[in-house]
Amino acid sequence: MGMAATDDQFHVLAVDDSVIDRKLIERLLKTSSFQVTTVDSGSKALEFLGWHGNEINMFSEASISPNNHQEVEVNLVITDYCMPGMTGYDLLRKIKESALLRDIPVVIMSSENVPSRITRCLEEGAEEFFLKPMKLSDVNKLRPHMMRTKLKNDIIENGKPENEEKQENGEEKQENGEIITTGEADSEMQQFQTAQSLQQQTSQNNNNNNDNNKRKSMEEGLSPDRTRPRYSDLTVMSN
């Protein structure tokens, strides 16, 4: 419980007042290698997340009780819609209104297919809305949301991604593993383009010379000396 989730094992907080549904969700999530914590109400979910209704004192020594579990990183909350007391929609709103929790992806489940309910949850910030009973295909849709949030958090904490930093520093990696600067790559490209241009110019000059030679040969073949018959060797007969 006290360890942070890794790339291969994200931590999901499942909220449902039905013990049967909680067991089903837990089994499906663990089958997909997720770390799972289950609670039976929205208020307990907020308590687990460390939300005490006071943003200023949130996660301070005064607001954390010794039995709280907010040292565990929660990567996603999946909650039933219809629950006594606090509904799944109410829990969604509480999380999205919190400056420290709003980045946690929230998924809503319900046994009732009510379009207006689905639309309202998605507009409030829910990532998905699943119809019960939950299926393994539904669980497969959860990881991309957690990966996207984790990448966003890594960028915020550590700055720009490593590949972006390398591009800004003028470095590119070749297929053979060698590192060259962007300036070197531009210089090589310029040399290649210059050589290609010279090659095209030479080819064009050769074509022009060939055309001139052909034209000259044709003109010589049609000259008067070649086309006019010669009569010097003929004998003129007279009557």
mmCIF file of C-alpha atoms in Angstrom:
data_model
loop_
_atom_site.group_PDB
_atom_site.id
_atom_site.type_symbol
_atom_site.label_atom_id
_atom_site.label_comp_id
_atom_site.label_asym_id
_atom_site.label_seq_id
_atom_site.Cartn_x
_atom_site.Cartn_y
_atom_site.Cartn_z
ATOM 1 C CA MET A 1 0.000 0.000 0.000
ATOM 2 C CA GLY A 2 2.846 2.381 0.761
ATOM 3 C CA MET A 3 4.657 2.151 -2.565
ATOM 4 C CA ALA A 4 4.192 4.354 -5.603
ATOM 5 C CA ALA A 5 2.883 2.851 -8.802
ATOM 6 C CA THR A 6 5.349 2.032 -11.556
ATOM 7 C CA ASP A 7 4.911 2.085 -15.329
ATOM 8 C CA ASP A 8 3.925 -1.590 -15.267
ATOM 9 C CA GLN A 9 1.672 -1.378 -12.200
ATOM 10 C CA PHE A 10 -0.598 1.610 -11.929
ATOM 11 C CA HIS A 11 -2.679 2.144 -8.823
ATOM 12 C CA VAL A 12 -6.464 2.336 -9.252
ATOM 13 C CA LEU A 13 -8.910 3.443 -6.562
ATOM 14 C CA ALA A 14 -12.241 1.642 -7.128
ATOM 15 C CA VAL A 15 -15.379 3.044 -5.490
ATOM 16 C CA ASP A 16 -18.649 1.072 -5.322
ATOM 17 C CA ASP A 17 -21.229 0.464 -2.600
ATOM 18 C CA SER A 18 -21.915 -3.046 -3.939
ATOM 19 C CA VAL A 19 -19.541 -5.648 -2.527
ATOM 20 C CA ILE A 20 -20.179 -7.927 -5.530
ATOM 21 C CA ASP A 21 -19.294 -5.200 -8.013
ATOM 22 C CA ARG A 22 -16.220 -4.248 -5.985
ATOM 23 C CA LYS A 23 -14.962 -7.831 -6.073
ATOM 24 C CA LEU A 24 -15.558 -8.035 -9.831
ATOM 25 C CA ILE A 25 -13.760 -4.765 -10.495
ATOM 26 C CA GLU A 26 -10.885 -5.740 -8.242
ATOM 27 C CA ARG A 27 -10.447 -9.091 -9.986
ATOM 28 C CA LEU A 28 -10.502 -7.523 -13.464
ATOM 29 C CA LEU A 29 -8.011 -4.839 -12.512
ATOM 30 C CA LYS A 30 -5.608 -7.275 -10.868
ATOM 31 C CA THR A 31 -5.866 -9.541 -13.909
ATOM 32 C CA SER A 32 -4.536 -6.579 -15.904
ATOM 33 C CA SER A 33 -1.658 -6.102 -13.406
ATOM 34 C CA PHE A 34 -3.064 -3.017 -11.723
ATOM 35 C CA GLN A 35 -2.605 -2.287 -8.050
ATOM 36 C CA VAL A 36 -6.099 -1.884 -6.576
ATOM 37 C CA THR A 37 -7.643 -0.231 -3.543
ATOM 38 C CA THR A 38 -11.408 -0.550 -3.031
ATOM 39 C CA VAL A 39 -13.738 1.565 -0.874
ATOM 40 C CA ASP A 40 -17.510 1.513 -0.532
ATOM 41 C CA SER A 41 -18.356 5.239 -0.638
ATOM 42 C CA GLY A 42 -17.358 8.536 -2.178
ATOM 43 C CA SER A 43 -16.516 10.047 1.215
ATOM 44 C CA LYS A 44 -14.048 7.233 1.942
ATOM 45 C CA ALA A 45 -12.512 7.738 -1.481
ATOM 46 C CA LEU A 46 -11.916 11.413 -0.727
ATOM 47 C CA GLU A 47 -10.495 10.502 2.663
ATOM 48 C CA PHE A 48 -8.105 8.049 1.020
ATOM 49 C CA LEU A 49 -7.046 10.753 -1.437
ATOM 50 C CA GLY A 50 -6.415 13.147 1.454
ATOM 51 C CA TRP A 51 -9.248 15.554 0.616
ATOM 52 C CA HIS A 52 -10.635 17.147 3.779
ATOM 53 C CA GLY A 53 -12.517 20.019 2.183
ATOM 54 C CA ASN A 54 -9.690 22.449 2.904
ATOM 55 C CA GLU A 55 -7.393 23.171 -0.024
ATOM 56 C CA ILE A 56 -5.039 25.341 2.036
ATOM 57 C CA ASN A 57 -4.267 22.683 4.638
ATOM 58 C CA MET A 58 -4.458 19.772 2.234
ATOM 59 C CA PHE A 59 -1.580 17.316 2.713
ATOM 60 C CA SER A 60 -0.238 19.375 5.638
ATOM 61 C CA GLU A 61 0.569 17.777 9.006
ATOM 62 C CA ALA A 62 -2.645 19.148 10.489
ATOM 63 C CA SER A 63 -4.875 17.590 7.834
ATOM 64 C CA ILE A 64 -3.282 14.137 7.526
ATOM 65 C CA SER A 65 -4.280 11.505 10.008
ATOM 66 C CA PRO A 66 -1.894 8.632 10.869
ATOM 67 C CA ASN A 67 -4.259 6.113 9.246
ATOM 68 C CA ASN A 68 -4.516 7.994 5.965
ATOM 69 C CA HIS A 69 -3.111 6.407 2.786
ATOM 70 C CA GLN A 70 -2.417 9.440 0.642
ATOM 71 C CA GLU A 71 1.274 8.493 0.533
ATOM 72 C CA VAL A 72 0.119 5.958 -2.095
ATOM 73 C CA GLU A 73 0.030 7.450 -5.569
ATOM 74 C CA VAL A 74 -3.404 7.032 -7.156
ATOM 75 C CA ASN A 75 -3.275 6.998 -10.950
ATOM 76 C CA LEU A 76 -7.004 6.632 -11.644
ATOM 77 C CA VAL A 77 -10.348 6.629 -9.821
ATOM 78 C CA ILE A 78 -13.178 4.438 -11.085
ATOM 79 C CA THR A 79 -16.503 4.928 -9.350
ATOM 80 C CA ASP A 80 -20.093 3.786 -9.501
ATOM 81 C CA TYR A 81 -22.606 6.497 -10.367
ATOM 82 C CA CYS A 82 -25.471 5.521 -8.074
ATOM 83 C CA MET A 83 -24.319 5.372 -4.449
ATOM 84 C CA PRO A 84 -26.035 6.464 -1.216
ATOM 85 C CA GLY A 85 -24.870 9.762 0.225
ATOM 86 C CA MET A 86 -22.288 10.965 -2.284
ATOM 87 C CA THR A 87 -22.928 9.844 -5.880
ATOM 88 C CA GLY A 88 -20.223 9.110 -8.389
ATOM 89 C CA TYR A 89 -21.021 12.400 -10.089
ATOM 90 C CA ASP A 90 -20.542 14.267 -6.809
ATOM 91 C CA LEU A 91 -17.208 12.514 -6.282
ATOM 92 C CA LEU A 92 -16.155 13.460 -9.812
ATOM 93 C CA ARG A 93 -16.939 17.117 -9.160
ATOM 94 C CA LYS A 94 -15.048 17.133 -5.850
ATOM 95 C CA ILE A 95 -11.952 15.715 -7.517
ATOM 96 C CA LYS A 96 -12.067 18.089 -10.485
ATOM 97 C CA GLU A 97 -12.613 21.100 -8.216
ATOM 98 C CA SER A 98 -9.499 20.252 -6.213
ATOM 99 C CA ALA A 99 -6.299 21.891 -7.435
ATOM 100 C CA LEU A 100 -4.263 18.923 -6.190
ATOM 101 C CA LEU A 101 -6.513 16.117 -7.431
ATOM 102 C CA ARG A 102 -7.990 17.373 -10.688
ATOM 103 C CA ASP A 103 -5.327 15.717 -12.848
ATOM 104 C CA ILE A 104 -6.306 12.239 -11.626
ATOM 105 C CA PRO A 105 -8.370 10.541 -14.370
ATOM 106 C CA VAL A 106 -11.900 9.599 -13.265
ATOM 107 C CA VAL A 107 -14.056 6.904 -14.866
ATOM 108 C CA ILE A 108 -17.765 6.485 -14.108
ATOM 109 C CA MET A 109 -19.725 3.201 -14.120
ATOM 110 C CA SER A 110 -23.478 2.658 -14.097
ATOM 111 C CA SER A 111 -25.973 -0.127 -14.673
ATOM 112 C CA GLU A 112 -28.345 2.396 -16.269
ATOM 113 C CA ASN A 113 -27.825 3.682 -19.790
ATOM 114 C CA VAL A 114 -29.049 7.266 -19.403
ATOM 115 C CA PRO A 115 -27.663 9.529 -22.181
ATOM 116 C CA SER A 116 -28.142 12.767 -20.221
ATOM 117 C CA ARG A 117 -26.253 11.258 -17.258
ATOM 118 C CA ILE A 118 -23.414 10.106 -19.479
ATOM 119 C CA THR A 119 -23.160 13.506 -21.173
ATOM 120 C CA ARG A 120 -23.139 15.348 -17.854
ATOM 121 C CA CYS A 121 -20.305 13.205 -16.469
ATOM 122 C CA LEU A 122 -18.180 13.545 -19.601
ATOM 123 C CA GLU A 123 -18.695 17.314 -19.644
ATOM 124 C CA GLU A 124 -17.645 17.492 -15.988
ATOM 125 C CA GLY A 125 -14.339 15.814 -16.826
ATOM 126 C CA ALA A 126 -14.856 12.031 -16.718
ATOM 127 C CA GLU A 127 -12.558 10.137 -19.092
ATOM 128 C CA GLU A 128 -14.953 7.253 -19.738
ATOM 129 C CA PHE A 129 -18.449 6.089 -18.872
ATOM 130 C CA PHE A 130 -18.844 2.290 -18.667
ATOM 131 C CA LEU A 131 -22.037 0.292 -18.427
ATOM 132 C CA LYS A 132 -22.119 -2.475 -15.835
ATOM 133 C CA PRO A 133 -21.162 -5.216 -15.586
ATOM 134 C CA MET A 134 -17.620 -4.094 -16.253
ATOM 135 C CA LYS A 135 -15.712 -6.152 -18.817
ATOM 136 C CA LEU A 136 -12.056 -6.809 -19.504
ATOM 137 C CA SER A 137 -12.330 -4.771 -22.710
ATOM 138 C CA ASP A 138 -13.319 -1.804 -20.526
ATOM 139 C CA VAL A 139 -10.271 -2.290 -18.312
ATOM 140 C CA ASN A 140 -8.036 -2.201 -21.396
ATOM 141 C CA LYS A 141 -9.196 1.372 -22.030
ATOM 142 C CA LEU A 142 -7.885 2.623 -18.685
ATOM 143 C CA ARG A 143 -4.124 2.405 -19.202
ATOM 144 C CA PRO A 144 -3.872 5.080 -21.955
ATOM 145 C CA HIS A 145 -5.496 7.630 -19.636
ATOM 146 C CA MET A 146 -3.013 6.853 -16.868
ATOM 147 C CA MET A 147 -0.051 6.888 -19.255
ATOM 148 C CA ARG A 148 -1.062 10.285 -20.593
ATOM 149 C CA THR A 149 -1.404 11.741 -17.099
ATOM 150 C CA LYS A 150 1.911 10.249 -15.987
ATOM 151 C CA LEU A 151 3.693 11.716 -19.024
ATOM 152 C CA LYS A 152 2.165 15.111 -18.293
ATOM 153 C CA ASN A 153 3.313 14.939 -14.666
ATOM 154 C CA ASP A 154 6.819 13.866 -15.690
ATOM 155 C CA ILE A 155 7.087 16.872 -17.987
ATOM 156 C CA ILE A 156 5.930 19.201 -15.224
ATOM 157 C CA GLU A 157 8.361 17.722 -12.673
ATOM 158 C CA ASN A 158 11.401 17.085 -14.853
ATOM 159 C CA GLY A 159 11.001 19.601 -17.652
ATOM 160 C CA LYS A 160 10.808 18.735 -21.335
ATOM 161 C CA PRO A 161 11.113 15.128 -22.545
ATOM 162 C CA GLU A 162 14.631 13.935 -23.267
ATOM 163 C CA ASN A 163 14.134 13.648 -27.029
ATOM 164 C CA GLU A 164 12.799 17.215 -27.242
ATOM 165 C CA GLU A 165 15.781 18.539 -25.277
ATOM 166 C CA LYS A 166 18.179 16.816 -27.674
ATOM 167 C CA GLN A 167 16.459 18.399 -30.671
ATOM 168 C CA GLU A 168 16.649 21.852 -29.099
ATOM 169 C CA ASN A 169 20.362 21.323 -28.333
ATOM 170 C CA GLY A 170 20.960 20.578 -32.009
ATOM 171 C CA GLU A 171 21.532 16.842 -31.650
ATOM 172 C CA GLU A 172 20.074 14.067 -33.729
ATOM 173 C CA LYS A 173 20.718 10.328 -33.500
ATOM 174 C CA GLN A 174 21.631 8.435 -36.641
ATOM 175 C CA GLU A 175 20.616 4.840 -37.297
ATOM 176 C CA ASN A 176 24.165 3.625 -36.609
ATOM 177 C CA GLY A 177 24.056 5.170 -33.121
ATOM 178 C CA GLU A 178 26.359 8.132 -33.852
ATOM 179 C CA ILE A 179 25.391 11.591 -32.631
ATOM 180 C CA ILE A 180 25.646 14.486 -35.074
ATOM 181 C CA THR A 181 24.667 18.088 -34.629
ATOM 182 C CA THR A 182 21.900 19.704 -36.596
ATOM 183 C CA GLY A 183 24.470 22.091 -38.104
ATOM 184 C CA GLU A 184 26.513 19.173 -39.451
ATOM 185 C CA ALA A 185 23.406 17.576 -40.878
ATOM 186 C CA ASP A 186 22.443 20.835 -42.612
ATOM 187 C CA SER A 187 25.963 21.204 -44.056
ATOM 188 C CA GLU A 188 25.917 17.670 -45.452
ATOM 189 C CA MET A 189 22.492 18.237 -46.940
ATOM 190 C CA GLN A 190 23.669 21.480 -48.572
ATOM 191 C CA GLN A 191 26.674 19.714 -50.107
ATOM 192 C CA PHE A 192 24.460 16.957 -51.417
ATOM 193 C CA GLN A 193 22.051 19.444 -52.972
ATOM 194 C CA THR A 194 24.956 21.357 -54.602
ATOM 195 C CA ALA A 195 26.389 18.158 -56.086
ATOM 196 C CA GLN A 196 22.973 17.146 -57.325
ATOM 197 C CA SER A 197 22.486 20.550 -58.939
ATOM 198 C CA LEU A 198 25.860 20.321 -60.734
ATOM 199 C CA GLN A 199 25.012 16.853 -61.956
ATOM 200 C CA GLN A 200 21.695 18.057 -63.343
ATOM 201 C CA GLN A 201 23.407 21.036 -65.034
ATOM 202 C CA THR A 202 26.034 18.779 -66.649
ATOM 203 C CA SER A 203 23.344 16.419 -67.877
ATOM 204 C CA GLN A 204 21.419 19.358 -69.341
ATOM 205 C CA ASN A 205 24.538 20.655 -71.133
ATOM 206 C CA ASN A 206 25.171 17.221 -72.614
ATOM 207 C CA ASN A 207 21.619 17.056 -73.861
ATOM 208 C CA ASN A 208 21.949 20.524 -75.429
ATOM 209 C CA ASN A 209 25.196 19.521 -77.176
ATOM 210 C CA ASN A 210 23.564 16.399 -78.539
ATOM 211 C CA ASP A 211 20.650 18.441 -79.854
ATOM 212 C CA ASN A 212 23.056 20.917 -81.526
ATOM 213 C CA ASN A 213 25.008 18.091 -83.159
ATOM 214 C CA LYS A 214 21.852 16.495 -84.482
ATOM 215 C CA ARG A 215 20.641 19.833 -85.827
ATOM 216 C CA LYS A 216 24.000 20.475 -87.521
ATOM 217 C CA SER A 217 23.982 17.044 -89.116
ATOM 218 C CA MET A 218 20.515 17.614 -90.486
ATOM 219 C CA GLU A 219 21.470 20.999 -91.896
ATOM 220 C CA GLU A 220 24.524 19.528 -93.603
ATOM 221 C CA GLY A 221 22.441 16.739 -95.056
ATOM 222 C CA LEU A 222 20.070 19.289 -96.592
ATOM 223 C CA SER A 223 22.772 21.676 -97.973
ATOM 224 C CA PRO A 224 22.501 22.695 -101.705
ATOM 225 C CA ASP A 225 25.758 20.943 -102.551
ATOM 226 C CA ARG A 226 24.363 17.647 -101.320
ATOM 227 C CA THR A 227 20.817 17.948 -102.671
ATOM 228 C CA ARG A 228 21.506 19.499 -106.130
ATOM 229 C CA PRO A 229 22.294 16.877 -108.826
ATOM 230 C CA ARG A 230 25.641 17.180 -110.566
ATOM 231 C CA TYR A 231 25.678 17.410 -114.432
ATOM 232 C CA SER A 232 29.362 17.871 -115.145
ATOM 233 C CA ASP A 233 29.856 14.304 -116.347
ATOM 234 C CA LEU A 234 26.790 14.229 -118.581
ATOM 235 C CA THR A 235 27.085 14.510 -122.442
ATOM 236 C CA VAL A 236 24.683 16.905 -124.103
ATOM 237 C CA MET A 237 23.076 15.370 -127.167
ATOM 238 C CA SER A 238 21.919 17.586 -129.996
ATOM 239 C CA ASN A 239 19.745 16.823 -132.985
#
